[in-house]
Short mmCIF file of C-alpha atoms and ligand atoms in Angstrom, two decimals:
data_model
loop_
_atom_site.label_atom_id
_atom_site.label_comp_id
_atom_site.label_asym_id
_atom_site.label_seq_id
_atom_site.Cartn_x
_atom_site.Cartn_y
_atom_site.Cartn_z
CA MET A 240 28.03 -2.21 -1.57
CA ARG A 241 26.07 -1.00 -4.54
CA SER A 242 24.97 -3.53 -7.11
CA GLU A 243 24.74 -2.64 -10.79
CA PHE A 244 21.74 -0.61 -11.82
CA SER A 245 21.16 1.74 -14.68
CA ARG A 246 19.62 4.99 -13.48
CA ALA A 247 17.37 4.50 -10.52
CA GLU A 248 15.85 1.55 -8.73
CA VAL A 249 13.41 0.60 -6.02
CA VAL A 250 14.78 -1.78 -3.41
CA VAL A 251 12.23 -3.72 -1.36
CA ASP A 252 13.38 -5.25 1.92
CA LEU A 253 11.34 -8.41 2.40
CA ASP A 254 12.74 -8.82 5.92
CA ALA A 255 11.11 -5.50 6.78
CA ILE A 256 7.78 -6.83 5.47
CA ARG A 257 8.22 -9.99 7.58
CA HIS A 258 9.04 -7.90 10.64
CA ASN A 259 5.95 -5.72 10.14
CA VAL A 260 3.66 -8.71 9.63
CA ARG A 261 4.98 -10.33 12.81
CA LEU A 262 4.33 -7.10 14.69
CA LEU A 263 0.75 -7.04 13.37
CA THR A 264 0.08 -10.71 14.13
CA ASP A 265 1.36 -10.09 17.67
CA ARG A 266 -0.97 -7.12 18.01
CA ALA A 267 -4.00 -9.11 16.86
CA PRO A 268 -3.53 -12.42 18.69
CA GLY A 269 -7.18 -13.42 18.41
CA ALA A 270 -7.53 -12.72 14.69
CA ALA A 271 -6.00 -13.99 11.48
CA VAL A 272 -4.08 -11.44 9.42
CA MET A 273 -5.16 -10.78 5.83
CA ALA A 274 -2.20 -9.04 4.20
CA VAL A 275 -3.57 -6.53 1.70
CA VAL A 276 -1.46 -6.69 -1.45
CA LYS A 277 -3.66 -4.67 -3.82
CA ALA A 278 -2.09 -2.25 -6.31
CA ASP A 279 0.94 -4.49 -6.68
CA ALA A 280 1.37 -4.51 -2.90
CA TYR A 281 1.29 -0.70 -2.71
CA GLY A 282 4.10 -0.63 -5.27
CA HIS A 283 6.25 -3.25 -3.54
CA GLY A 284 5.45 -6.18 -5.85
CA ALA A 285 2.40 -8.32 -5.10
CA VAL A 286 3.90 -11.79 -5.34
CA PRO A 287 7.14 -11.26 -3.38
CA ALA A 288 5.31 -9.19 -0.77
CA ALA A 289 2.56 -11.81 -0.46
CA ARG A 290 5.08 -14.62 -0.03
CA ALA A 291 7.00 -12.67 2.64
CA ALA A 292 3.75 -11.86 4.47
CA LEU A 293 2.66 -15.50 4.46
CA GLU A 294 6.09 -16.62 5.69
CA ALA A 295 5.74 -14.22 8.61
CA GLY A 296 2.33 -15.47 9.69
CA ALA A 297 -0.30 -13.79 7.53
CA ARG A 298 -2.99 -16.37 6.73
CA TRP A 299 -4.99 -14.54 4.07
CA LEU A 300 -4.25 -12.20 1.20
CA GLY A 301 -6.47 -9.34 0.13
CA ALA A 302 -6.44 -7.78 -3.32
CA CYS A 303 -8.74 -5.33 -5.01
CA SER A 304 -9.66 -6.83 -8.37
CA LEU A 305 -10.19 -10.40 -9.42
CA ALA A 306 -7.31 -9.99 -11.89
CA GLU A 307 -5.02 -9.14 -8.96
CA GLY A 308 -6.27 -12.20 -7.08
CA LEU A 309 -5.83 -14.49 -10.08
CA ALA A 310 -2.25 -13.23 -10.53
CA LEU A 311 -1.48 -14.51 -7.02
CA ARG A 312 -2.93 -17.92 -7.90
CA GLU A 313 -0.98 -17.99 -11.18
CA ALA A 314 2.18 -17.45 -9.16
CA GLY A 315 1.37 -20.63 -7.24
CA ILE A 316 0.07 -19.03 -4.05
CA THR A 317 -2.56 -21.29 -2.45
CA ALA A 318 -3.44 -19.26 0.66
CA PRO A 319 -6.99 -17.86 0.96
CA VAL A 320 -7.35 -14.83 -1.32
CA PHE A 321 -10.14 -12.27 -1.10
CA THR A 322 -10.99 -9.65 -3.75
CA TRP A 323 -13.65 -6.96 -3.58
CA LEU A 324 -13.96 -4.57 -6.48
CA ASP A 325 -14.51 -5.11 -10.19
CA ALA A 326 -16.47 -3.74 -13.11
CA PRO A 327 -20.10 -4.96 -13.43
CA ASP A 328 -19.26 -7.12 -16.47
CA VAL A 329 -16.47 -9.10 -14.81
CA ASP A 330 -16.74 -12.87 -15.17
CA PHE A 331 -16.49 -14.32 -11.67
CA ALA A 332 -16.23 -17.93 -12.90
CA PRO A 333 -12.42 -18.04 -13.21
CA GLY A 334 -12.16 -16.59 -9.70
CA ILE A 335 -14.53 -19.19 -8.27
CA ALA A 336 -12.67 -21.96 -10.10
CA ALA A 337 -9.42 -20.64 -8.59
CA GLY A 338 -10.92 -20.68 -5.11
CA ILE A 339 -10.89 -16.92 -4.65
CA ASP A 340 -13.26 -15.40 -2.10
CA LEU A 341 -15.48 -12.68 -3.54
CA SER A 342 -17.31 -9.71 -2.09
CA ALA A 343 -20.95 -8.84 -2.73
CA SER A 344 -22.30 -5.33 -2.06
CA SER A 345 -25.71 -5.77 -3.70
CA THR A 346 -28.19 -8.43 -4.76
CA GLY A 347 -27.18 -7.70 -8.36
CA GLU A 348 -23.57 -8.44 -7.62
CA LEU A 349 -24.58 -11.55 -5.70
CA ALA A 350 -26.60 -12.72 -8.73
CA ARG A 351 -23.58 -12.31 -11.00
CA ILE A 352 -21.48 -14.33 -8.56
CA VAL A 353 -24.18 -17.03 -8.47
CA ASP A 354 -24.16 -17.11 -12.27
CA GLY A 355 -20.39 -17.65 -12.18
CA ALA A 356 -20.78 -20.40 -9.58
CA ARG A 357 -23.36 -22.27 -11.69
CA ARG A 358 -21.12 -22.15 -14.73
CA THR A 359 -18.16 -23.32 -12.64
CA GLY A 360 -20.10 -26.09 -10.92
CA LYS A 361 -18.70 -25.04 -7.57
CA PRO A 362 -20.22 -22.87 -4.83
CA ALA A 363 -18.81 -19.36 -4.55
CA ARG A 364 -17.27 -18.21 -1.27
CA VAL A 365 -18.78 -14.79 -0.61
CA HIS A 366 -18.15 -12.04 1.94
CA LEU A 367 -21.15 -9.72 2.23
CA LYS A 368 -20.08 -6.09 2.49
CA ILE A 369 -22.10 -3.69 4.61
CA ASP A 370 -21.56 0.04 4.16
CA THR A 371 -21.33 1.23 7.76
CA GLY A 372 -20.60 4.85 6.90
CA LEU A 373 -17.74 5.16 4.42
CA SER A 374 -20.41 5.60 1.74
CA ARG A 375 -18.23 3.99 -0.86
CA ASN A 376 -18.34 0.28 -1.64
CA GLY A 377 -20.75 -1.88 0.37
CA CYS A 378 -24.49 -2.44 0.76
CA PRO A 379 -26.45 0.39 2.41
CA LEU A 380 -28.29 -0.60 5.57
CA TYR A 381 -31.73 -0.21 3.96
CA ALA A 382 -30.86 -2.90 1.36
CA TRP A 383 -28.96 -5.17 3.74
CA PRO A 384 -31.81 -7.46 4.94
CA ALA A 385 -32.66 -8.30 1.31
CA LEU A 386 -29.02 -9.04 0.45
CA VAL A 387 -28.61 -11.26 3.51
CA LYS A 388 -31.85 -13.08 2.76
CA ALA A 389 -30.88 -13.69 -0.87
CA ALA A 390 -27.43 -14.95 0.11
CA ALA A 391 -28.80 -17.23 2.83
CA ALA A 392 -31.28 -18.79 0.41
CA GLU A 393 -28.72 -19.40 -2.32
CA THR A 394 -27.29 -22.94 -2.50
CA ASP A 395 -24.51 -21.92 -4.91
CA VAL A 396 -23.06 -19.52 -2.35
CA ASP A 397 -21.21 -20.09 0.92
CA VAL A 398 -21.40 -16.93 3.00
CA VAL A 399 -17.95 -16.79 4.57
CA ALA A 400 -18.02 -13.37 6.21
CA VAL A 401 -19.69 -10.07 6.86
CA TRP A 402 -17.30 -7.20 6.42
CA SER A 403 -16.94 -3.44 6.24
CA HIS A 404 -14.31 -0.71 6.02
CA LEU A 405 -13.60 2.26 8.30
CA ALA A 406 -13.46 5.90 7.20
CA CYS A 407 -11.37 7.54 9.94
CA ALA A 408 -9.45 4.80 11.76
CA ASP A 409 -6.24 6.79 11.28
CA GLU A 410 -7.68 9.40 13.68
CA PRO A 411 -8.00 7.36 16.89
CA GLY A 412 -11.01 8.51 18.89
CA HIS A 413 -12.87 9.84 15.86
CA PRO A 414 -16.58 9.40 16.66
CA SER A 415 -17.27 7.76 13.28
CA ILE A 416 -15.29 4.68 14.36
CA ASP A 417 -17.71 3.72 17.12
CA ALA A 418 -20.68 4.69 14.95
CA GLN A 419 -19.44 2.35 12.21
CA ALA A 420 -18.75 -0.40 14.74
CA GLN A 421 -22.36 -0.15 15.99
CA ARG A 422 -23.79 -0.42 12.50
CA PHE A 423 -21.48 -3.34 11.84
CA GLN A 424 -22.87 -5.11 14.88
CA ALA A 425 -26.43 -4.43 13.73
CA ALA A 426 -25.66 -5.80 10.26
CA TYR A 427 -24.06 -8.88 11.78
CA ASP A 428 -27.11 -9.46 13.98
CA ILE A 429 -29.34 -9.37 10.90
CA ALA A 430 -27.11 -11.97 9.22
CA ARG A 431 -27.32 -14.21 12.29
CA GLU A 432 -31.09 -13.85 12.41
CA ALA A 433 -31.16 -15.00 8.78
CA GLY A 434 -29.44 -18.21 9.88
CA LEU A 435 -25.90 -17.33 8.77
CA ASN A 436 -22.82 -17.80 10.93
CA PRO A 437 -20.25 -15.64 9.14
CA LEU A 438 -16.79 -14.48 10.12
CA ARG A 439 -16.41 -10.74 10.67
CA HIS A 440 -13.70 -8.37 9.46
CA LEU A 441 -13.48 -4.60 9.73
CA ALA A 442 -10.00 -3.42 10.75
CA ASN A 443 -7.45 -1.84 8.39
CA SER A 444 -3.89 -1.13 9.58
CA ALA A 445 -4.90 1.78 11.80
CA ALA A 446 -7.65 -0.18 13.56
CA THR A 447 -5.40 -3.23 13.86
CA LEU A 448 -2.94 -1.04 15.77
CA THR A 449 -5.38 0.97 17.87
CA ARG A 450 -8.70 -0.90 18.23
CA PRO A 451 -8.27 -4.45 19.52
CA ASP A 452 -12.01 -4.50 20.20
CA LEU A 453 -12.59 -4.30 16.43
CA HIS A 454 -10.26 -7.13 15.37
CA PHE A 455 -13.02 -9.76 15.17
CA ASP A 456 -11.93 -12.86 13.20
CA LEU A 457 -9.70 -11.26 10.61
CA VAL A 458 -7.79 -7.98 10.29
CA ARG A 459 -6.89 -6.44 6.92
CA PRO A 460 -3.71 -4.37 7.29
CA GLY A 461 -2.15 -2.92 4.16
CA ILE A 462 0.05 0.12 4.67
CA ALA A 463 1.54 -1.09 7.97
CA ILE A 464 2.79 -4.25 6.28
CA TYR A 465 4.99 -2.02 4.17
CA GLY A 466 6.26 -0.28 7.29
CA LEU A 467 4.37 3.00 6.96
CA ASN A 468 2.54 4.04 10.11
CA PRO A 469 -1.01 5.36 9.63
CA VAL A 470 -1.59 6.38 13.27
CA PRO A 471 -0.18 9.29 15.29
CA GLN A 472 1.47 7.13 17.96
CA HIS A 473 4.93 5.63 17.41
CA GLU A 474 4.94 2.04 16.14
CA ASN A 475 7.99 -0.12 15.63
CA LEU A 476 7.35 -0.55 11.90
CA VAL A 477 10.18 -0.66 9.35
CA PRO A 478 9.58 0.94 5.93
CA ALA A 479 10.32 -1.69 3.30
CA MET A 480 10.94 0.51 0.28
CA THR A 481 14.09 2.43 -0.65
CA PHE A 482 14.28 4.52 -3.82
CA ARG A 483 17.79 5.22 -4.94
CA SER A 484 19.94 6.38 -7.79
CA GLN A 485 23.55 7.40 -8.22
CA VAL A 486 25.80 10.31 -9.14
CA VAL A 487 26.55 10.36 -12.87
CA LEU A 488 28.33 13.74 -13.21
CA THR A 489 29.71 16.46 -10.97
CA LYS A 490 30.70 20.03 -11.81
CA ARG A 491 31.61 23.31 -10.16
CA ILE A 492 29.51 26.38 -10.79
CA GLU A 493 30.17 29.94 -9.69
CA ALA A 494 28.06 32.10 -7.42
CA GLY A 495 25.22 33.65 -9.41
CA GLU A 496 24.84 30.77 -11.86
CA SER A 497 21.38 29.16 -12.05
CA VAL A 498 20.30 25.56 -12.26
CA SER A 499 17.75 23.55 -14.26
CA TYR A 500 14.65 24.63 -16.19
CA GLY A 501 13.29 28.06 -15.44
CA HIS A 502 16.43 29.00 -13.50
CA THR A 503 14.45 28.87 -10.27
CA TRP A 504 17.55 28.18 -8.16
CA THR A 505 20.69 30.31 -8.17
CA ALA A 506 23.96 29.47 -6.42
CA ALA A 507 24.63 31.80 -3.50
CA ARG A 508 28.33 30.85 -3.60
CA ASP A 509 30.66 28.77 -5.70
CA THR A 510 29.50 25.19 -5.29
CA THR A 511 29.68 21.64 -6.60
CA LEU A 512 26.63 20.13 -8.27
CA ALA A 513 25.92 16.42 -8.59
CA LEU A 514 23.68 15.18 -11.39
CA VAL A 515 21.27 12.36 -10.46
CA PRO A 516 19.52 10.49 -13.30
CA ALA A 517 16.09 10.28 -11.65
CA GLY A 518 13.20 12.59 -12.47
CA TYR A 519 9.45 12.77 -12.46
CA ALA A 520 9.17 9.96 -15.01
CA ASP A 521 10.95 7.79 -12.43
CA GLY A 522 8.73 8.80 -9.53
CA VAL A 523 10.33 11.97 -8.13
CA PRO A 524 7.41 14.43 -7.94
CA ARG A 525 8.21 17.69 -9.75
CA ALA A 526 6.63 19.43 -6.76
CA LEU A 527 9.77 18.47 -4.80
CA SER A 528 11.84 20.91 -6.89
CA SER A 529 14.15 22.76 -4.44
CA ARG A 530 12.01 21.35 -1.61
CA MET A 531 13.61 18.06 -0.62
CA ASP A 532 17.00 16.65 0.27
CA VAL A 533 18.65 13.48 -0.88
CA TRP A 534 21.03 11.32 1.15
CA LEU A 535 24.47 11.31 -0.48
CA GLU A 536 27.81 10.29 1.04
CA GLY A 537 26.59 10.45 4.62
CA LYS A 538 24.74 13.77 4.44
CA ARG A 539 21.44 15.27 3.45
CA ARG A 540 21.91 17.59 0.49
CA PRO A 541 19.25 19.75 -1.17
CA ILE A 542 17.76 19.31 -4.62
CA ALA A 543 18.73 22.46 -6.54
CA GLY A 544 16.03 23.76 -8.86
CA ARG A 545 13.47 21.92 -10.92
CA VAL A 546 13.11 18.18 -10.97
CA CYS A 547 13.12 17.29 -14.70
CA MET A 548 11.61 14.28 -16.47
CA ASP A 549 14.80 12.21 -16.27
CA GLN A 550 17.15 13.99 -13.90
CA LEU A 551 17.67 16.29 -10.97
CA VAL A 552 20.59 18.26 -9.57
CA VAL A 553 21.92 18.21 -6.01
CA ASP A 554 23.87 21.00 -4.31
CA CYS A 555 26.94 19.49 -2.64
CA GLY A 556 28.72 22.66 -1.48
CA ASP A 557 32.46 22.07 -1.44
CA ASP A 558 32.15 18.27 -1.28
CA GLU A 559 32.99 16.30 -4.39
CA PRO A 560 30.95 13.10 -4.46
CA ALA A 561 32.37 10.14 -6.34
CA LEU A 562 30.92 9.15 -9.67
CA GLY A 563 28.57 6.28 -9.01
CA ALA A 564 28.04 7.28 -5.36
CA GLU A 565 24.68 6.06 -4.09
CA VAL A 566 21.93 8.69 -3.84
CA VAL A 567 19.05 7.66 -1.57
CA LEU A 568 15.93 9.58 -2.58
CA PHE A 569 13.85 8.04 0.19
CA GLY A 570 14.29 5.08 2.48
CA ALA A 571 13.55 3.75 5.94
CA GLY A 572 14.98 6.89 7.57
CA ARG A 573 17.39 4.96 9.78
CA ASP A 574 20.50 6.93 8.78
CA GLY A 575 18.79 10.27 8.30
CA GLU A 576 17.70 9.85 4.70
CA PRO A 577 14.32 11.29 3.70
CA THR A 578 11.31 8.99 4.04
CA ALA A 579 8.22 8.50 1.90
CA ARG A 580 6.30 10.26 4.69
CA GLU A 581 8.57 13.29 4.37
CA TRP A 582 7.96 13.41 0.63
CA ALA A 583 4.23 13.14 1.21
CA ASP A 584 4.21 15.91 3.82
CA ALA A 585 6.23 18.16 1.50
CA ILE A 586 3.73 17.90 -1.34
CA GLY A 587 0.46 17.56 0.57
CA THR A 588 -0.36 13.91 0.13
CA ILE A 589 -0.02 10.63 2.07
CA ASP A 590 2.82 8.14 1.97
CA TYR A 591 0.41 5.55 0.52
CA GLU A 592 0.39 7.57 -2.71
CA ILE A 593 4.17 7.94 -2.75
CA VAL A 594 5.04 4.23 -2.50
CA THR A 595 2.13 3.07 -4.66
CA GLY A 596 3.25 5.52 -7.34
CA MET A 597 6.68 3.88 -7.47
CA TYR A 598 5.35 1.04 -9.60
CA ARG A 599 6.72 2.08 -12.98
CA PRO A 600 8.06 -0.06 -15.81
CA ARG A 601 10.96 2.34 -16.14
CA VAL A 602 12.24 1.73 -12.63
CA PRO A 603 13.51 -1.76 -11.87
CA ARG A 604 12.62 -3.29 -8.52
CA ARG A 605 15.11 -5.36 -6.61
CA TYR A 606 14.49 -7.49 -3.54
CA GLU A 607 16.55 -7.90 -0.40
CA GLY A 608 15.93 -10.68 2.11
CA VAL A 609 14.62 -13.06 -0.54
C1 LIG B 964 -6.78 -0.81 1.17
C2 LIG B 964 -7.73 -1.53 2.03
C3 LIG B 964 -7.32 -2.05 3.27
C4 LIG B 964 -5.97 -1.76 3.88
O1 LIG B 964 -5.95 -0.43 4.35
P1 LIG B 964 -4.65 0.16 5.06
O2 LIG B 964 -5.06 1.53 5.50
O3 LIG B 964 -3.59 0.22 3.99
O4 LIG B 964 -4.29 -0.75 6.15
C5 LIG B 964 -8.21 -2.84 3.97
N1 LIG B 964 -9.45 -3.07 3.49
C6 LIG B 964 -9.88 -2.54 2.32
C7 LIG B 964 -11.24 -2.82 1.84
C8 LIG B 964 -9.05 -1.75 1.56
O5 LIG B 964 -9.48 -1.22 0.40
#
């Protein structure tokens, strides 16, 4: 049964998130799971997703910015939280006061964390990040011994972990994975030689699923928690997000009549059109114009012509959908509806970008399995 909603809505199935987290905890029996809930939990809602993940056995939460971490604390979440990327002028003190673990990629960043710790009167919990080959965030190997030495000497810092991030884990067997693992080991050895005894974490979703040898103490899955599979092999993950709308108008048009801006689609025969009040301002990429189906009254039906800012049109042939009939734009794919992966493939991106892009003030989010 359809509940009341205005034009379009995102429905997040928290039971799916719990199922996916249980699958990941089972796959990494020797490691704790850090559920990555950055970017508002990839568009699913950071606080509800974090709570569901913790209920299902995740022990840590990972976010990108300190602001994202603090929002979890403000919601009353007390589990370990780790954040790793902020502007150089961020004040770490509120994060340290809130017991949030921080990442340091350089001695400069470490010094700013130490400054925050002194002002807080509490040691900072720090994870030292080694760049093992992604060449993005993280300390390059040539600067690593100095960073480790500075952290080991610092009484206002507890070094909790050494960590890194993989570039190509979604391509199992890619030679960079082993190369990064070797550098990670070398960086860890240097930390041990400096007298530290840190945890280690390296694996994202793809490595959690395919590289048990790289699980170490903690794994950091993100996308798989939301049920999207980053690796080529089948995994029993359940996509948590459904994007849906409803039919607000139907009409017959005659063969030869054209539809929507630019008249890029013309009816080959007399047909019934259904108007759906969801457009690119709601998260339907305009690039899907005439290139994707929706799921409507038990069938896939094609989008006819351009996706507009607020609406799109569906070709229903000789069927006459009911006003208010549910239109699934993408979902878990169980019944045959399109998936976020199918959208991504159609427009040349990844499903990460599709679901993360669904966080829009215009589109209400509703939770199932609360
Ligand atoms: C986003 C992110 C993850 C999670 O990656 P997935 O591919 O979504 O599993 C883990 N670690 C870091 C540092 C990240 O930025």
